[in-house]
């Protein structure tokens, strides 16, 4: 059907339908021509993938959209292949006879790109000229080839929309998935979305990417949250936990979940195993009718009344970026800002951390001045992030934590939901605020604070605890 255009559409306005979202792993050893018998060690995964592919085939998709962490990956944009067709093979895995050629559905690809850009989400449109410019070779990578192998076996041989994940903020990836779903709704197609990815690559000693005991924790958390359809929980998985796990699927999965924003969802985790030291999860989600109350993006847009400390933090960063000057302390000084205390300013963008810096104790004349300067430090000097720009200001959310006086503590005195912790050894100190998403145990809290302070796991240390008053 030629000539359709996304325009400004609502769900139900067109014939397009997102049928299913499939989470599929991509170990080449699953493919018999590669595994040569070794695939028997992951029979649980192979059986689940084959069963899922048969179920998806019965749904009669007309286009497959596939997201791969090994495709065209950019830090600041989602890369969409736009070269007319893609070819690929498994020659790198001693199975060159496994080779596919797919026609790309450029109309749907263009609609996805256009709607994403309208939402302020960056897209890299990878036509022949862009591939030459970036030095890319258009191809089906193994993150696409392996799921497509099993889809083809089940009889699914449709045009593709093919893209990589991106190193954008998680909430942006989720929003991209929602934009993708809007483009599908505006199309004339029945669409299957495949989010390709493996979980931790560090499950066992001797695993290809090395071993980290937190790999199992990461996989267990993803499996549990996905089984419970806890999208907010998945978005809040600590970045350091994901990094230690050495995963490659979380961002693809988040994009897939975004495509279901505002829908009632049915689904299940079909299998999980990791005998080679890499976690392989298979899951199937199906939109089951609109449910606007389940839209995380709609919740994000609801205005929230700012507290006085948060308003001051926001005004401080905005004023400096627009004038180059430090915001004057308010006059008359409100009583709640007249005292002295340490304070942390946290800045988020699309739900992901954008900067967080603060002071353990008071360093300024009053709390107002403490917040003003710490807001600037959080926005401009956090070494983990580039400085905030003027263009980003409308997208930022702020919170301010005002600290109580720290007091000596033991492990038994701590509660990560109630108390923040300071871990010290000499001049080295690491601090972690209380009630942070994904920090559930004292051991996790202390380990992260110790790591932040550069204190080794076998070094003795001192503990202090404190409470905060958190403002939004």
Coordinates of C-alpha atoms in Angstrom, one line a residue:
X1 CA 0.0 0.0 0.0
X2 CA 1.9 3.1 -1.2
X3 CA 1.5 6.7 -0.2
X4 CA 0.4 6.3 3.4
X5 CA 1.7 8.9 5.8
X6 CA 1.8 9.0 9.6
X7 CA 0.5 12.6 10.0
X8 CA -1.0 13.2 13.5
X9 CA -2.6 9.9 14.3
X10 CA -4.3 8.3 17.2
X11 CA -4.5 4.6 17.9
X12 CA -7.3 3.0 16.0
X13 CA -7.3 5.6 13.2
X14 CA -5.5 3.2 10.7
X15 CA -5.2 -0.4 10.0
X16 CA -1.8 -0.9 11.4
X17 CA -1.4 -3.1 14.5
X18 CA 1.5 -4.1 16.7
X19 CA 0.9 -7.8 17.1
X20 CA 3.6 -8.9 19.5
X21 CA 6.8 -8.0 21.2
X22 CA 9.3 -10.9 21.3
X23 CA 12.4 -10.8 23.5
X24 CA 14.9 -13.3 21.9
X25 CA 18.5 -14.1 22.6
X26 CA 21.1 -14.4 19.8
X27 CA 23.8 -16.9 20.6
X28 CA 25.0 -18.3 17.2
X29 CA 25.4 -21.7 18.8
X30 CA 21.6 -22.0 18.8
X31 CA 21.8 -22.4 15.0
X32 CA 22.5 -26.1 14.2
X33 CA 24.9 -25.2 11.4
X34 CA 27.0 -23.3 13.9
X35 CA 26.4 -25.4 17.1
X36 CA 27.1 -28.8 15.4
X37 CA 25.7 -30.5 18.5
X38 CA 26.6 -27.9 21.1
X39 CA 23.1 -26.4 20.8
X40 CA 22.0 -29.4 22.8
X41 CA 23.4 -27.7 25.9
X42 CA 20.8 -24.9 25.5
X43 CA 17.8 -27.1 24.6
X44 CA 15.6 -25.1 26.9
X45 CA 16.3 -21.9 25.0
X46 CA 16.1 -23.5 21.5
X47 CA 12.8 -25.1 22.4
X48 CA 11.4 -21.9 23.7
X49 CA 12.5 -19.9 20.7
X50 CA 11.1 -22.5 18.2
X51 CA 7.8 -22.5 20.1
X52 CA 7.6 -18.8 20.2
X53 CA 8.4 -18.5 16.5
X54 CA 5.6 -20.9 15.6
X55 CA 3.2 -18.9 17.7
X56 CA 4.3 -15.6 16.1
X57 CA 3.9 -17.1 12.6
X58 CA 0.3 -18.0 13.4
X59 CA -0.3 -14.3 13.9
X60 CA 0.6 -13.6 10.3
X61 CA 2.8 -10.5 10.6
X62 CA 3.4 -8.5 7.4
X63 CA 6.6 -6.7 8.6
X64 CA 9.2 -7.6 11.2
X65 CA 10.8 -4.8 13.1
X66 CA 14.1 -6.0 14.7
X67 CA 16.3 -4.2 17.2
X68 CA 19.9 -5.5 17.7
X69 CA 22.6 -4.4 20.2
X70 CA 25.1 -5.4 17.5
X71 CA 23.6 -3.3 14.7
X72 CA 24.4 0.3 13.9
X73 CA 24.9 1.6 17.4
X74 CA 25.4 5.3 18.1
X75 CA 25.8 7.1 21.4
X76 CA 23.4 9.9 20.7
X77 CA 21.0 8.5 18.1
X78 CA 19.1 5.4 17.1
X79 CA 20.5 4.0 13.9
X80 CA 17.9 2.9 11.2
X81 CA 19.2 0.9 8.2
X82 CA 17.8 2.6 5.1
X83 CA 19.7 1.0 2.2
X84 CA 16.8 -0.8 0.4
X85 CA 18.0 -4.3 1.4
X86 CA 20.2 -6.0 3.9
X87 CA 22.3 -9.2 3.5
X88 CA 23.9 -11.2 6.2
X89 CA 25.5 -14.6 7.0
X90 CA 27.0 -16.5 9.8
X91 CA 30.4 -17.0 8.1
X92 CA 32.2 -15.5 11.1
X93 CA 30.8 -18.6 13.1
X94 CA 31.9 -21.2 10.5
X95 CA 28.4 -21.4 8.9
X96 CA 28.7 -19.3 5.7
X97 CA 25.9 -21.3 4.2
X98 CA 23.4 -19.6 6.5
X99 CA 22.8 -16.4 4.6
X100 CA 19.7 -14.2 4.2
X101 CA 18.7 -11.2 2.1
X102 CA 15.8 -9.0 3.3
X103 CA 14.0 -6.1 1.7
X104 CA 13.7 -3.1 4.0
X105 CA 10.3 -1.5 4.4
X106 CA 11.6 2.1 4.0
X107 CA 8.1 3.6 4.3
X108 CA 7.6 2.3 7.8
X109 CA 11.3 3.0 8.6
X110 CA 10.8 6.6 7.5
X111 CA 7.6 7.0 9.5
X112 CA 9.3 5.7 12.6
X113 CA 12.2 8.2 12.1
X114 CA 9.8 11.1 11.5
X115 CA 7.6 10.4 14.5
X116 CA 10.7 9.9 16.8
X117 CA 12.2 13.2 15.6
X118 CA 8.9 15.0 16.2
X119 CA 9.1 13.7 19.8
X120 CA 12.7 15.2 20.1
X121 CA 14.4 11.8 19.8
X122 CA 17.6 11.7 17.6
X123 CA 17.7 9.3 14.7
X124 CA 20.5 8.3 12.3
X125 CA 19.0 7.6 8.9
X126 CA 21.5 5.2 7.4
X127 CA 21.1 5.3 3.7
X128 CA 24.0 4.7 1.3
X129 CA 25.4 8.2 1.7
X130 CA 25.3 8.0 5.5
X131 CA 27.0 4.6 5.5
X132 CA 29.9 6.0 3.5
X133 CA 30.1 9.0 5.8
X134 CA 30.2 6.8 8.9
X135 CA 32.3 4.0 7.4
X136 CA 29.5 1.4 7.9
X137 CA 28.8 -1.7 6.0
X138 CA 25.0 -2.4 5.7
X139 CA 24.5 -5.9 6.9
X140 CA 22.4 -8.2 9.1
X141 CA 24.5 -8.7 12.2
X142 CA 24.3 -11.9 14.3
X143 CA 21.9 -10.2 16.7
X144 CA 19.5 -10.1 13.8
X145 CA 20.6 -13.3 12.0
X146 CA 19.9 -15.7 14.8
X147 CA 16.3 -14.6 15.7
X148 CA 15.6 -14.3 11.9
X149 CA 16.8 -17.9 11.4
X150 CA 14.1 -19.3 13.7
X151 CA 11.4 -16.9 12.4
X152 CA 12.2 -18.1 8.8
X153 CA 12.0 -21.7 9.9
X154 CA 8.5 -21.0 11.3
X155 CA 7.5 -19.4 8.0
X156 CA 7.9 -15.7 8.7
X157 CA 9.7 -14.2 5.7
X158 CA 8.6 -10.5 5.5
X159 CA 10.2 -7.2 4.8
X160 CA 12.2 -5.7 7.7
X161 CA 12.7 -2.6 9.6
X162 CA 16.2 -3.0 11.1
X163 CA 17.8 -0.8 13.7
X164 CA 20.4 -0.8 16.5
X165 CA 19.9 0.2 20.1
X166 CA 21.6 3.4 21.3
X167 CA 23.4 4.7 24.3
X168 CA 20.7 7.3 25.0
X169 CA 19.1 7.8 28.4
X170 CA 16.8 4.8 29.2
X171 CA 13.7 7.0 29.2
X172 CA 14.6 8.2 25.7
X173 CA 14.9 4.6 24.5
X174 CA 11.5 3.8 26.1
X175 CA 10.1 6.9 24.3
X176 CA 11.6 5.8 21.1
X177 CA 9.7 2.5 21.4
X178 CA 6.5 4.4 21.9
X179 CA 7.2 6.5 18.8
X180 CA 7.8 3.3 16.9
X181 CA 4.4 2.0 18.0
X182 CA 2.7 5.2 16.9
X183 CA 4.2 4.8 13.4
X184 CA 3.0 1.2 13.3
X185 CA -0.5 2.3 14.2
X186 CA -0.4 4.8 11.3
X187 CA 0.8 2.1 8.8
X188 CA -1.3 -0.4 6.9
X189 CA 0.7 -3.3 8.4
X190 CA 0.5 -6.1 11.0
X191 CA 3.8 -5.8 12.7
X192 CA 6.0 -8.1 14.9
X193 CA 8.7 -6.4 17.0
X194 CA 11.7 -8.4 18.0
X195 CA 14.0 -7.1 20.7
X196 CA 17.2 -9.1 20.4
X197 CA 19.6 -9.3 23.3
X198 CA 21.4 -11.5 25.8
X199 CA 21.7 -10.8 29.5
X200 CA 24.8 -11.0 31.6
X201 CA 27.9 -12.3 29.8
X202 CA 29.7 -12.8 33.2
X203 CA 27.7 -15.6 34.9
X204 CA 30.5 -18.2 35.4
X205 CA 34.2 -18.2 35.9
X206 CA 35.8 -18.6 32.5
X207 CA 32.9 -16.9 30.7
X208 CA 33.9 -15.1 27.5
X209 CA 33.6 -11.6 29.1
X210 CA 35.0 -12.7 32.5
X211 CA 33.2 -13.4 35.7
X212 CA 31.3 -11.1 38.1
X213 CA 29.1 -12.5 40.9
X214 CA 26.6 -9.6 40.3
X215 CA 25.9 -11.0 36.8
X216 CA 23.5 -13.6 38.3
X217 CA 21.8 -10.8 40.4
X218 CA 21.2 -8.7 37.3
X219 CA 19.7 -11.6 35.3
X220 CA 17.5 -12.6 38.2
X221 CA 16.2 -9.0 38.6
X222 CA 15.5 -8.7 34.8
X223 CA 13.7 -12.0 34.8
X224 CA 11.6 -11.2 37.9
X225 CA 10.7 -7.7 36.8
X226 CA 9.8 -8.8 33.2
X227 CA 7.7 -11.6 34.5
X228 CA 5.8 -9.1 36.7
X229 CA 5.6 -6.6 33.8
X230 CA 7.2 -4.1 36.1
X231 CA 8.4 -1.6 33.5
X232 CA 9.4 1.1 36.0
X233 CA 11.5 -1.4 37.9
X234 CA 13.4 -2.3 34.7
X235 CA 14.0 1.3 33.9
X236 CA 15.4 1.7 37.4
X237 CA 17.9 -1.1 37.4
X238 CA 21.1 0.5 38.7
X239 CA 23.5 1.4 36.0
X240 CA 26.5 0.0 37.9
X241 CA 24.7 -3.4 38.2
X242 CA 24.1 -3.5 34.4
X243 CA 27.7 -2.5 33.8
X244 CA 29.1 -5.2 36.1
X245 CA 26.8 -7.8 34.4
X246 CA 28.3 -7.1 31.0
X247 CA 24.8 -7.4 29.4
X248 CA 23.9 -6.5 25.8
X249 CA 20.1 -6.8 25.8
X250 CA 18.7 -4.3 28.4
X251 CA 18.5 -1.3 26.0
X252 CA 16.8 -3.4 23.2
X253 CA 14.4 -4.7 25.8
X254 CA 13.6 -1.1 27.0
X255 CA 12.8 -0.1 23.5
X256 CA 10.5 -3.1 23.1
X257 CA 8.7 -2.2 26.4
X258 CA 8.3 1.4 25.2
X259 CA 6.3 0.1 22.2
X260 CA 3.7 -1.2 24.7
X261 CA 3.4 2.1 26.6
X262 CA -0.3 2.8 27.4
X263 CA -1.4 -0.7 26.6
X264 CA -2.7 -3.5 28.8
X265 CA -0.2 -6.3 28.3
X266 CA -0.3 -10.1 28.4
X267 CA 2.9 -12.0 28.4
X268 CA 5.3 -14.4 30.1
X269 CA 8.9 -15.2 30.4
X270 CA 9.2 -18.5 28.5
X271 CA 12.7 -19.6 29.4
X272 CA 16.0 -18.6 31.0
X273 CA 19.3 -20.4 31.2
X274 CA 23.0 -19.6 31.1
X275 CA 25.2 -22.7 30.8
X276 CA 27.9 -21.0 28.7
X277 CA 28.2 -18.1 31.2
X278 CA 25.8 -15.9 29.2
X279 CA 22.2 -15.4 30.2
X280 CA 19.6 -16.3 27.5
X281 CA 16.1 -15.1 28.2
X282 CA 13.0 -15.7 25.9
X283 CA 9.8 -13.8 26.6
X284 CA 6.6 -12.9 24.7
X285 CA 4.5 -9.8 25.3
X286 CA 1.2 -9.0 23.6
X287 CA -0.7 -5.7 23.7
X288 CA -4.3 -6.5 24.9
X289 CA -6.1 -3.2 24.5
X290 CA -5.5 0.4 25.4
X291 CA -4.9 1.4 29.0
X292 CA -3.9 5.1 29.2
X293 CA -3.5 4.8 32.9
X294 CA -0.5 2.5 32.3
X295 CA 1.4 5.1 30.2
X296 CA 4.6 6.1 31.9
X297 CA 5.2 8.8 29.3
X298 CA 1.8 10.4 30.2
X299 CA 2.7 10.3 33.9
X300 CA 6.0 12.0 33.1
X301 CA 4.2 14.9 31.5
X302 CA 2.0 15.7 34.4
X303 CA 3.0 18.9 36.1
X304 CA 4.3 18.6 39.7
X305 CA 4.3 21.5 42.1
X306 CA 7.9 22.4 43.0
X307 CA 9.1 22.8 46.5
X308 CA 11.1 25.9 47.4
X309 CA 14.5 24.1 47.5
X310 CA 13.9 22.5 44.1
X311 CA 12.7 25.8 42.5
X312 CA 15.9 27.4 43.8
X313 CA 18.1 24.6 42.3
X314 CA 16.4 24.8 38.9
X315 CA 16.6 28.6 38.9
X316 CA 20.3 28.5 39.8
X317 CA 21.3 26.4 36.8
X318 CA 18.9 28.1 34.4
X319 CA 20.1 31.6 35.4
X320 CA 23.8 30.6 35.1
X321 CA 23.4 29.0 31.7
X322 CA 21.5 32.1 30.3
X323 CA 23.5 34.8 32.0
X324 CA 26.9 33.4 32.9
X325 CA 26.3 34.7 36.5
X326 CA 25.6 33.0 39.8
X327 CA 22.0 33.4 41.0
X328 CA 21.8 35.9 44.0
X329 CA 20.5 34.5 47.3
X330 CA 16.8 35.3 47.5
X331 CA 15.8 38.4 49.5
X332 CA 14.2 38.3 52.0
X333 CA 15.7 34.8 52.8
X334 CA 12.9 32.3 53.5
X335 CA 13.3 30.8 57.0
X336 CA 13.6 27.2 55.7
X337 CA 16.6 28.3 53.7
X338 CA 18.3 30.4 56.3
X339 CA 20.0 27.6 58.3
X340 CA 23.1 25.7 57.4
X341 CA 23.3 22.1 56.3
X342 CA 24.9 19.9 53.7
X343 CA 22.7 19.3 50.6
X344 CA 22.7 17.2 47.4
X345 CA 21.2 18.3 44.2
X346 CA 20.1 15.5 41.8
X347 CA 19.2 16.2 38.1
X348 CA 17.4 13.7 35.9
X349 CA 16.5 13.8 32.2
X350 CA 13.8 11.5 30.9
X351 CA 14.0 9.5 34.2
X352 CA 17.8 8.8 34.0
X353 CA 20.4 10.5 36.1
X354 CA 22.0 13.6 34.5
X355 CA 24.0 14.9 37.4
X356 CA 24.3 14.6 41.2
X357 CA 26.7 16.5 43.4
X358 CA 26.5 17.8 47.0
X359 CA 28.1 18.5 50.3
X360 CA 28.1 16.2 53.4
X361 CA 28.1 19.2 55.7
X362 CA 27.6 22.9 55.4
X363 CA 30.2 24.8 53.4
X364 CA 28.3 28.1 52.7
X365 CA 26.7 30.9 54.6
X366 CA 23.2 29.4 54.5
X367 CA 21.2 26.5 52.9
X368 CA 20.1 28.7 50.0
X369 CA 23.7 29.3 48.9
X370 CA 24.5 25.6 49.4
X371 CA 21.7 24.7 47.0
X372 CA 22.6 27.4 44.5
X373 CA 26.2 26.3 44.2
X374 CA 25.5 22.5 44.4
X375 CA 23.0 22.9 41.6
X376 CA 25.7 24.4 39.4
X377 CA 28.1 21.6 40.3
X378 CA 25.5 18.9 39.6
X379 CA 24.7 20.4 36.2
X380 CA 28.1 21.4 35.0
X381 CA 30.8 19.6 37.0
X382 CA 29.7 16.0 37.5
X383 CA 32.5 14.1 35.9
X384 CA 30.2 11.3 34.8
X385 CA 28.3 13.5 32.4
X386 CA 28.9 16.3 29.9
X387 CA 27.8 19.8 31.1
X388 CA 24.1 20.5 30.8
X389 CA 23.2 22.7 27.8
X390 CA 20.6 25.4 27.5
X391 CA 18.6 23.2 25.1
X392 CA 18.3 20.5 27.7
X393 CA 16.8 22.7 30.4
X394 CA 13.1 22.1 29.6
X395 CA 13.7 18.3 29.9
X396 CA 15.3 18.3 33.4
X397 CA 13.8 17.2 36.7
X398 CA 15.4 18.2 40.0
X399 CA 15.4 16.9 43.6
X400 CA 17.2 18.3 46.6
X401 CA 18.3 16.3 49.7
X402 CA 19.1 18.2 52.8
X403 CA 21.3 16.2 55.2
X404 CA 21.1 15.8 58.9
X405 CA 24.3 15.8 61.0
X406 CA 26.1 12.4 60.4
X407 CA 26.5 10.1 63.4
X408 CA 28.7 7.0 63.9
X409 CA 27.1 3.7 63.1
X410 CA 27.5 0.0 62.7
X411 CA 26.1 -2.2 59.9
X412 CA 23.3 -3.2 62.3
X413 CA 22.3 0.5 62.6
X414 CA 21.8 1.0 58.9
X415 CA 18.6 0.8 56.8
X416 CA 19.1 1.8 53.1
X417 CA 15.5 3.0 52.9
X418 CA 15.8 5.3 55.9
X419 CA 19.5 6.3 56.3
X420 CA 22.2 7.4 54.0
X421 CA 25.7 6.1 54.7
X422 CA 29.2 7.5 54.7
X423 CA 32.1 5.1 54.4
X424 CA 35.5 6.5 55.4
X425 CA 39.1 5.5 55.6
X426 CA 41.4 8.3 56.4
X427 CA 40.7 11.1 53.9
X428 CA 38.9 8.8 51.5
X429 CA 35.1 9.0 51.9
X430 CA 32.2 7.6 49.9
X431 CA 28.6 8.7 50.4
X432 CA 25.3 7.2 49.3
X433 CA 21.9 8.8 49.8
X434 CA 19.0 6.8 51.3
X435 CA 16.0 5.4 49.5
X436 CA 17.5 5.0 46.1
X437 CA 15.9 2.8 43.4
X438 CA 17.5 -0.6 43.2
X439 CA 19.4 -0.4 46.5
X440 CA 17.6 -2.8 48.7
X441 CA 20.2 -4.1 51.2
X442 CA 22.7 -2.7 53.6
X443 CA 25.5 -4.7 51.9
X444 CA 24.7 -3.1 48.5
X445 CA 24.6 0.3 50.0
X446 CA 27.9 0.0 51.8
X447 CA 29.6 -1.6 48.9
X448 CA 28.6 1.2 46.5
X449 CA 29.6 3.9 49.0
X450 CA 33.0 2.2 49.6
X451 CA 33.6 1.9 45.8
X452 CA 32.7 5.6 45.4
X453 CA 35.3 6.5 48.0
X454 CA 38.0 4.4 46.5
X455 CA 38.1 2.1 49.5
X456 CA 39.1 -1.5 48.7
X457 CA 36.9 -4.5 49.7
X458 CA 39.4 -5.8 52.2
X459 CA 40.4 -2.4 53.8
X460 CA 39.0 -1.5 57.2
X461 CA 36.6 1.4 57.3
X462 CA 34.4 3.6 59.5
X463 CA 30.7 4.1 59.0
X464 CA 28.4 7.0 59.6
X465 CA 24.7 7.3 59.0
X466 CA 22.4 10.3 58.3
X467 CA 18.9 11.1 57.4
X468 CA 17.7 13.4 54.6
X469 CA 14.8 15.6 53.9
X470 CA 14.0 15.0 50.3
X471 CA 12.4 17.8 48.2
X472 CA 10.8 17.4 44.8

